[in-house]
mmCIF file of C-alpha atoms and ligand atoms in Angstrom:
data_model
loop_
_atom_site.group_PDB
_atom_site.id
_atom_site.type_symbol
_atom_site.label_atom_id
_atom_site.label_comp_id
_atom_site.label_asym_id
_atom_site.label_seq_id
_atom_site.Cartn_x
_atom_site.Cartn_y
_atom_site.Cartn_z
ATOM 1 C CA UNK N 15 46.390 42.089 27.120
ATOM 2 C CA UNK N 16 45.981 44.613 29.431
ATOM 3 C CA UNK N 17 46.274 47.940 26.657
ATOM 4 C CA UNK N 18 44.157 48.416 23.713
ATOM 5 C CA UNK N 19 46.763 48.844 21.262
ATOM 6 C CA UNK N 20 48.583 45.620 20.214
ATOM 7 C CA UNK N 21 52.697 46.069 20.760
ATOM 8 C CA UNK N 22 54.760 44.308 18.244
ATOM 9 C CA UNK N 23 58.742 44.510 19.323
ATOM 10 C CA UNK N 24 60.772 44.086 16.182
ATOM 11 C CA UNK N 25 64.351 42.980 17.633
ATOM 12 C CA UNK N 26 67.251 44.221 16.323
ATOM 13 C CA UNK N 27 66.289 44.721 12.672
ATOM 14 C CA UNK N 28 69.410 46.600 12.417
ATOM 15 C CA UNK N 29 71.582 42.949 12.424
ATOM 16 C CA UNK N 30 68.633 40.808 12.419
ATOM 17 C CA UNK N 31 66.963 41.353 9.080
ATOM 18 C CA UNK N 32 67.847 39.711 5.968
ATOM 19 C CA UNK N 33 65.439 38.587 3.279
ATOM 20 C CA UNK N 34 63.082 41.385 4.493
ATOM 21 C CA UNK N 35 62.181 39.070 7.682
ATOM 22 C CA UNK N 36 61.374 43.000 9.365
ATOM 23 C CA UNK N 37 58.175 43.024 7.300
ATOM 24 C CA UNK N 38 56.345 39.721 9.136
ATOM 25 C CA UNK N 39 56.017 43.113 12.069
ATOM 26 C CA UNK N 40 53.948 45.029 9.498
ATOM 27 C CA UNK N 41 52.020 42.093 8.220
ATOM 28 C CA UNK N 42 51.033 41.415 11.702
ATOM 29 C CA UNK N 43 50.403 45.360 11.872
ATOM 30 C CA UNK N 44 48.318 45.622 9.187
ATOM 31 C CA UNK N 45 46.321 42.501 9.717
ATOM 32 C CA UNK N 46 45.265 43.392 13.543
ATOM 33 C CA UNK N 47 44.325 47.545 11.899
ATOM 34 C CA UNK N 48 42.079 45.294 8.915
ATOM 35 C CA UNK N 49 40.045 44.210 11.784
ATOM 36 C CA UNK N 50 39.999 47.345 13.779
ATOM 37 C CA UNK N 51 42.974 46.588 16.146
ATOM 38 C CA UNK N 52 45.705 49.135 16.739
ATOM 39 C CA UNK N 53 49.110 47.806 16.645
ATOM 40 C CA UNK N 54 52.247 49.546 17.104
ATOM 41 C CA UNK N 55 55.832 48.182 16.121
ATOM 42 C CA UNK N 56 58.724 49.279 18.559
ATOM 43 C CA UNK N 57 61.956 48.720 16.797
ATOM 44 C CA UNK N 58 64.697 47.562 19.074
ATOM 45 C CA UNK N 59 68.094 48.550 17.442
ATOM 46 C CA UNK N 60 71.153 47.056 18.896
ATOM 47 C CA UNK N 61 72.880 49.112 22.352
ATOM 48 C CA UNK N 62 69.245 50.180 23.260
ATOM 49 C CA UNK N 63 67.792 48.344 26.138
ATOM 50 C CA UNK N 64 65.235 45.332 25.249
ATOM 51 C CA UNK N 65 61.866 46.512 26.932
ATOM 52 C CA UNK N 66 60.039 42.994 28.410
ATOM 53 C CA UNK N 67 56.425 45.301 28.419
ATOM 54 C CA UNK N 68 55.618 44.399 24.796
ATOM 55 C CA UNK N 69 53.243 41.516 23.622
ATOM 56 C CA UNK N 70 55.325 40.112 20.606
ATOM 57 C CA UNK N 71 58.822 40.390 19.695
ATOM 58 C CA UNK N 72 59.829 39.304 16.667
ATOM 59 C CA UNK N 73 63.422 37.764 15.779
ATOM 60 C CA UNK N 74 64.772 38.156 11.531
ATOM 61 C CA UNK N 75 67.316 36.005 10.105
ATOM 62 C CA UNK N 76 70.641 36.686 10.186
ATOM 63 C CA UNK N 77 74.421 35.861 9.597
ATOM 64 C CA UNK N 78 76.170 33.626 11.564
ATOM 65 C CA UNK N 79 78.590 36.426 12.842
ATOM 66 C CA UNK N 80 75.151 38.810 13.321
ATOM 67 C CA UNK N 81 73.409 36.177 15.072
ATOM 68 C CA UNK N 82 76.379 35.469 17.836
ATOM 69 C CA UNK N 83 76.088 39.394 18.406
ATOM 70 C CA UNK N 84 72.916 39.066 19.150
ATOM 71 C CA UNK N 85 72.373 35.966 21.178
ATOM 72 C CA UNK N 86 75.448 37.851 23.434
ATOM 73 C CA UNK N 87 73.411 41.348 23.484
ATOM 74 C CA UNK N 88 70.168 39.462 24.177
ATOM 75 C CA UNK N 89 71.336 37.566 26.944
ATOM 76 C CA UNK N 90 72.733 40.220 28.490
ATOM 77 C CA UNK N 91 69.707 42.193 28.438
ATOM 78 C CA UNK N 92 67.415 39.591 28.918
ATOM 79 C CA UNK N 93 64.219 41.477 28.429
ATOM 80 C CA UNK N 94 62.744 38.844 25.903
ATOM 81 C CA UNK N 95 63.119 36.459 28.090
ATOM 82 C CA UNK N 96 61.336 38.379 31.044
ATOM 83 C CA UNK N 97 58.484 38.938 28.932
ATOM 84 C CA UNK N 98 58.544 35.774 27.573
ATOM 85 C CA UNK N 99 58.125 34.516 31.587
ATOM 86 C CA UNK N 100 54.734 36.116 31.837
ATOM 87 C CA UNK N 101 53.452 34.947 28.254
ATOM 88 C CA UNK N 102 54.172 37.274 25.610
ATOM 89 C CA UNK N 103 54.637 35.240 22.340
ATOM 90 C CA UNK N 104 57.810 35.401 20.574
ATOM 91 C CA UNK N 105 58.361 34.839 16.915
ATOM 92 C CA UNK N 106 62.048 33.722 15.489
ATOM 93 C CA UNK N 107 62.708 33.355 11.279
ATOM 94 C CA UNK N 108 65.862 31.877 10.587
ATOM 95 C CA UNK N 109 69.275 32.609 12.654
ATOM 96 C CA UNK N 110 66.069 33.720 14.918
ATOM 97 C CA UNK N 111 65.208 30.269 15.358
ATOM 98 C CA UNK N 112 68.831 29.169 16.168
ATOM 99 C CA UNK N 113 69.254 31.777 18.248
ATOM 100 C CA UNK N 114 65.854 31.106 20.802
ATOM 101 C CA UNK N 115 67.557 27.338 21.175
ATOM 102 C CA UNK N 116 69.173 26.404 24.266
ATOM 103 C CA UNK N 117 72.814 27.010 21.650
ATOM 104 C CA UNK N 118 73.874 26.781 18.239
ATOM 105 C CA UNK N 119 77.620 26.111 16.425
ATOM 106 C CA UNK N 120 78.583 28.315 13.490
ATOM 107 C CA UNK N 121 79.983 27.572 10.775
ATOM 108 C CA UNK N 122 83.452 28.447 12.346
ATOM 109 C CA UNK N 123 82.768 25.589 15.037
ATOM 110 C CA UNK N 124 82.476 28.232 17.643
ATOM 111 C CA UNK N 125 79.442 27.198 20.037
ATOM 112 C CA UNK N 126 77.179 30.540 21.465
ATOM 113 C CA UNK N 127 74.546 29.737 23.845
ATOM 114 C CA UNK N 128 71.223 30.571 22.786
ATOM 115 C CA UNK N 129 68.168 32.431 24.865
ATOM 116 C CA UNK N 130 66.984 29.350 26.386
ATOM 117 C CA UNK N 131 63.273 29.922 25.137
ATOM 118 C CA UNK N 132 63.231 26.731 23.131
ATOM 119 C CA UNK N 133 64.272 23.139 23.562
ATOM 120 C CA UNK N 134 66.530 23.088 20.342
ATOM 121 C CA UNK N 135 69.959 22.676 20.094
ATOM 122 C CA UNK N 136 71.885 23.812 16.145
ATOM 123 C CA UNK N 137 75.121 22.665 14.506
ATOM 124 C CA UNK N 138 76.165 23.289 10.945
ATOM 125 C CA UNK N 139 74.931 20.479 8.267
ATOM 126 C CA UNK N 140 76.765 19.376 5.176
ATOM 127 C CA UNK N 141 75.842 22.239 2.522
ATOM 128 C CA UNK N 142 73.911 25.343 3.151
ATOM 129 C CA UNK N 143 69.695 24.741 2.210
ATOM 130 C CA UNK N 144 68.856 27.212 -0.147
ATOM 131 C CA UNK N 145 65.398 26.894 -1.533
ATOM 132 C CA UNK N 146 61.227 26.894 -1.213
ATOM 133 C CA UNK N 147 59.889 24.934 1.879
ATOM 134 C CA UNK N 148 56.740 23.059 2.305
ATOM 135 C CA UNK N 149 55.489 22.061 5.760
ATOM 136 C CA UNK N 150 52.696 20.115 7.116
ATOM 137 C CA UNK N 151 51.356 21.688 9.984
ATOM 138 C CA UNK N 152 48.720 20.078 11.865
ATOM 139 C CA UNK N 153 45.409 21.812 13.483
ATOM 140 C CA UNK N 154 46.765 22.878 16.262
ATOM 141 C CA UNK N 155 48.328 25.087 14.090
ATOM 142 C CA UNK N 156 45.939 25.944 11.659
ATOM 143 C CA UNK N 157 46.105 22.669 9.309
ATOM 144 C CA UNK N 158 47.487 25.499 6.528
ATOM 145 C CA UNK N 159 50.883 23.709 5.102
ATOM 146 C CA UNK N 160 53.093 26.740 5.258
ATOM 147 C CA UNK N 161 55.376 27.730 2.352
ATOM 148 C CA UNK N 162 58.294 29.502 2.370
ATOM 149 C CA UNK N 163 62.222 29.932 1.121
ATOM 150 C CA UNK N 164 65.235 28.956 3.164
ATOM 151 C CA UNK N 165 68.578 29.709 3.384
ATOM 152 C CA UNK N 166 70.823 28.458 6.092
ATOM 153 C CA UNK N 167 73.355 26.401 7.077
ATOM 154 C CA UNK N 168 72.466 24.877 10.678
ATOM 155 C CA UNK N 169 70.299 22.003 11.579
ATOM 156 C CA UNK N 170 68.215 22.193 14.075
ATOM 157 C CA UNK N 171 66.980 18.795 16.785
ATOM 158 C CA UNK N 172 64.278 20.051 18.651
ATOM 159 C CA UNK N 173 64.434 18.238 21.950
ATOM 160 C CA UNK N 174 61.523 16.709 23.889
ATOM 161 C CA UNK N 175 60.524 20.160 25.445
ATOM 162 C CA UNK N 176 59.238 21.871 22.690
ATOM 163 C CA UNK N 177 57.839 20.316 19.391
ATOM 164 C CA UNK N 178 58.696 20.736 15.617
ATOM 165 C CA UNK N 179 55.515 22.876 13.859
ATOM 166 C CA UNK N 180 55.400 20.469 10.907
ATOM 167 C CA UNK N 181 56.682 17.733 8.661
ATOM 168 C CA UNK N 182 58.905 19.111 5.699
ATOM 169 C CA UNK N 183 57.427 18.519 2.175
ATOM 170 C CA UNK N 184 59.649 20.226 -0.225
ATOM 171 C CA UNK N 185 62.762 21.596 1.650
ATOM 172 C CA UNK N 186 64.831 20.730 4.188
ATOM 173 C CA UNK N 187 64.099 22.834 7.298
ATOM 174 C CA UNK N 188 65.153 21.102 10.222
ATOM 175 C CA UNK N 189 67.285 18.852 8.847
ATOM 176 C CA UNK N 190 65.435 15.778 9.702
ATOM 177 C CA UNK N 191 62.081 15.680 7.787
ATOM 178 C CA UNK N 192 60.587 18.454 10.548
ATOM 179 C CA UNK N 193 60.370 22.288 10.531
ATOM 180 C CA UNK N 194 60.769 25.099 13.362
ATOM 181 C CA UNK N 195 60.167 24.414 16.627
ATOM 182 C CA UNK N 196 57.212 25.666 18.947
ATOM 183 C CA UNK N 197 56.482 25.999 22.810
ATOM 184 C CA UNK N 198 53.894 27.457 24.749
ATOM 185 C CA UNK N 199 53.592 31.393 23.213
ATOM 186 C CA UNK N 200 57.704 30.550 21.591
ATOM 187 C CA UNK N 201 57.373 29.735 18.156
ATOM 188 C CA UNK N 202 60.416 29.414 14.842
ATOM 189 C CA UNK N 203 60.700 28.583 11.676
ATOM 190 C CA UNK N 204 63.591 28.445 9.111
ATOM 191 C CA UNK N 205 60.911 29.896 6.656
ATOM 192 C CA UNK N 206 61.416 33.571 5.294
ATOM 193 C CA UNK N 207 58.916 35.321 2.523
ATOM 194 C CA UNK N 208 58.426 37.480 5.100
ATOM 195 C CA UNK N 209 56.565 34.055 6.060
ATOM 196 C CA UNK N 210 53.736 35.779 7.912
ATOM 197 C CA UNK N 211 52.890 37.440 4.549
ATOM 198 C CA UNK N 212 53.368 34.108 2.640
ATOM 199 C CA UNK N 213 50.942 32.542 5.476
ATOM 200 C CA UNK N 214 47.857 35.000 6.818
ATOM 201 C CA UNK N 215 46.972 31.443 9.118
ATOM 202 C CA UNK N 216 50.328 31.592 11.235
ATOM 203 C CA UNK N 217 50.339 35.471 11.226
ATOM 204 C CA UNK N 218 46.671 35.151 12.465
ATOM 205 C CA UNK N 219 47.748 32.524 14.949
ATOM 206 C CA UNK N 220 50.132 34.233 16.576
ATOM 207 C CA UNK N 221 47.762 36.997 17.188
ATOM 208 C CA UNK N 222 45.446 35.129 18.331
ATOM 209 C CA UNK N 223 47.585 34.213 21.019
ATOM 210 C CA UNK N 224 48.187 38.126 21.969
ATOM 211 C CA UNK N 225 44.744 38.648 21.346
ATOM 212 C CA UNK N 226 43.370 35.572 23.454
ATOM 213 C CA UNK N 227 41.011 34.961 21.240
ATOM 214 C CA UNK N 228 41.270 33.837 17.260
ATOM 215 C CA UNK N 229 40.501 37.223 15.204
ATOM 216 C CA UNK N 230 37.557 37.465 12.838
ATOM 217 C CA UNK N 231 38.104 36.044 9.311
ATOM 218 C CA UNK N 232 39.676 38.025 7.223
ATOM 219 C CA UNK N 233 38.982 36.768 3.489
ATOM 220 C CA UNK N 234 41.837 37.773 0.930
ATOM 221 C CA UNK N 235 40.872 35.625 -2.693
ATOM 222 C CA UNK N 236 44.409 36.802 -4.113
ATOM 223 C CA UNK N 237 46.059 36.005 -1.091
ATOM 224 C CA UNK N 238 44.787 32.514 -1.529
ATOM 225 C CA UNK N 239 45.407 32.302 -5.119
ATOM 226 C CA UNK N 240 49.153 33.481 -4.624
ATOM 227 C CA UNK N 241 49.500 30.746 -1.869
ATOM 228 C CA UNK N 242 48.284 28.317 -4.393
ATOM 229 C CA UNK N 243 50.004 28.404 -7.008
ATOM 230 C CA UNK N 244 53.564 28.972 -4.830
ATOM 231 C CA UNK N 245 53.029 25.625 -3.013
ATOM 232 C CA UNK N 246 52.378 23.953 -6.411
ATOM 233 C CA UNK N 247 55.296 25.717 -7.923
ATOM 234 C CA UNK N 248 57.253 23.968 -4.797
ATOM 235 C CA UNK N 249 55.725 20.515 -4.878
ATOM 236 C CA UNK N 250 56.603 20.354 -8.656
ATOM 237 C CA UNK N 251 60.037 21.647 -7.514
ATOM 238 C CA UNK N 252 60.190 18.907 -5.074
ATOM 239 C CA UNK N 253 59.273 15.905 -7.425
ATOM 240 C CA UNK N 254 61.679 16.801 -10.211
HETATM 241 N N1 LIG G 24 69.315 33.013 7.128
HETATM 242 C C1 LIG G 24 69.837 32.892 7.957
HETATM 243 O O1 LIG G 24 69.299 33.483 9.022
HETATM 244 C C2 LIG G 24 70.983 32.122 8.285
HETATM 245 C C3 LIG G 24 71.055 31.427 10.040
HETATM 246 C C4 LIG G 24 72.734 31.024 9.971
HETATM 247 N N2 LIG G 24 73.897 31.792 10.120
HETATM 248 C C5 LIG G 24 72.826 29.726 9.363
HETATM 249 O O2 LIG G 24 73.463 29.672 8.194
HETATM 250 O O3 LIG G 24 72.346 28.338 9.430
#
C-alpha cells in the first residue's frame, strides 16, 4: 500500500447486496479507523467503470440473475482482475464466491463464465442450503472458527489451484465438507452475517493483507461473547 488511506471497493452493491453483505466494507473501515488508519469505501455501481486502483474489493451475495449480470459486467470491465494481478485483495461472499471461480451453473441449467480468480466451479445442488454454519479454519487463517448463515443452491468444487477456507462443522458450505476458497489474496466464503461483523479475526486477516502486517489487537469483549453464543447455538442445532 502506497497511500495513507486504505481504499475499499464495494462491488455492485446495487445488485450484489443480499443479506447486508455490504456491511463487510463498513466493518473493515471501522476496524481500520479504530486503529487510527483511514479507510475509504468506493461503491462501484452497475454501469460504472470498475477501477483497478483500489486495495481491497468486496463482492456480496445475490440471486442467480443478478449474479449472472454481475459476472458478465465484471468480465467486460476487468478492473478487479487487473487489480488482483498486482496483488490487491479480493473478498467474495456466496454469489461473490461463485462468480470469482472459473464458472458457475445457475438453477436454470445455464453455465456462466466467472472471473477466473479462484480455481472453483459451482453447479446447482439438489436443495437449497439454508441455516447457520460453523467452519473450523487452520492457523494460517487465524484458527478462530467462522460463524455465519448460508442460503444458496450452488455447490462448489475447489480445484488444486486454490484451497478451501476450512471444514464445515455445522451447515453445508461448498457441499463436500469444505467451505469457501482461498488462493493468494483472493478469499471467498458462503457465509453471510455480515461475515466480517461476526468474525473480526477474518476482517483483520484481510486488513493485514492490505497493510502488509497484522493490525494491532483490538479487544472487544462483547464481540467475543456474542461469537461464543452463536457458535454454541449452531453446534447445538447441528447435533439435533
Ligand atoms: N445467497 C447467494 O448469494 C446465492 C448465490 C446463488 N444464487 C445460489 O443460490 O447458489
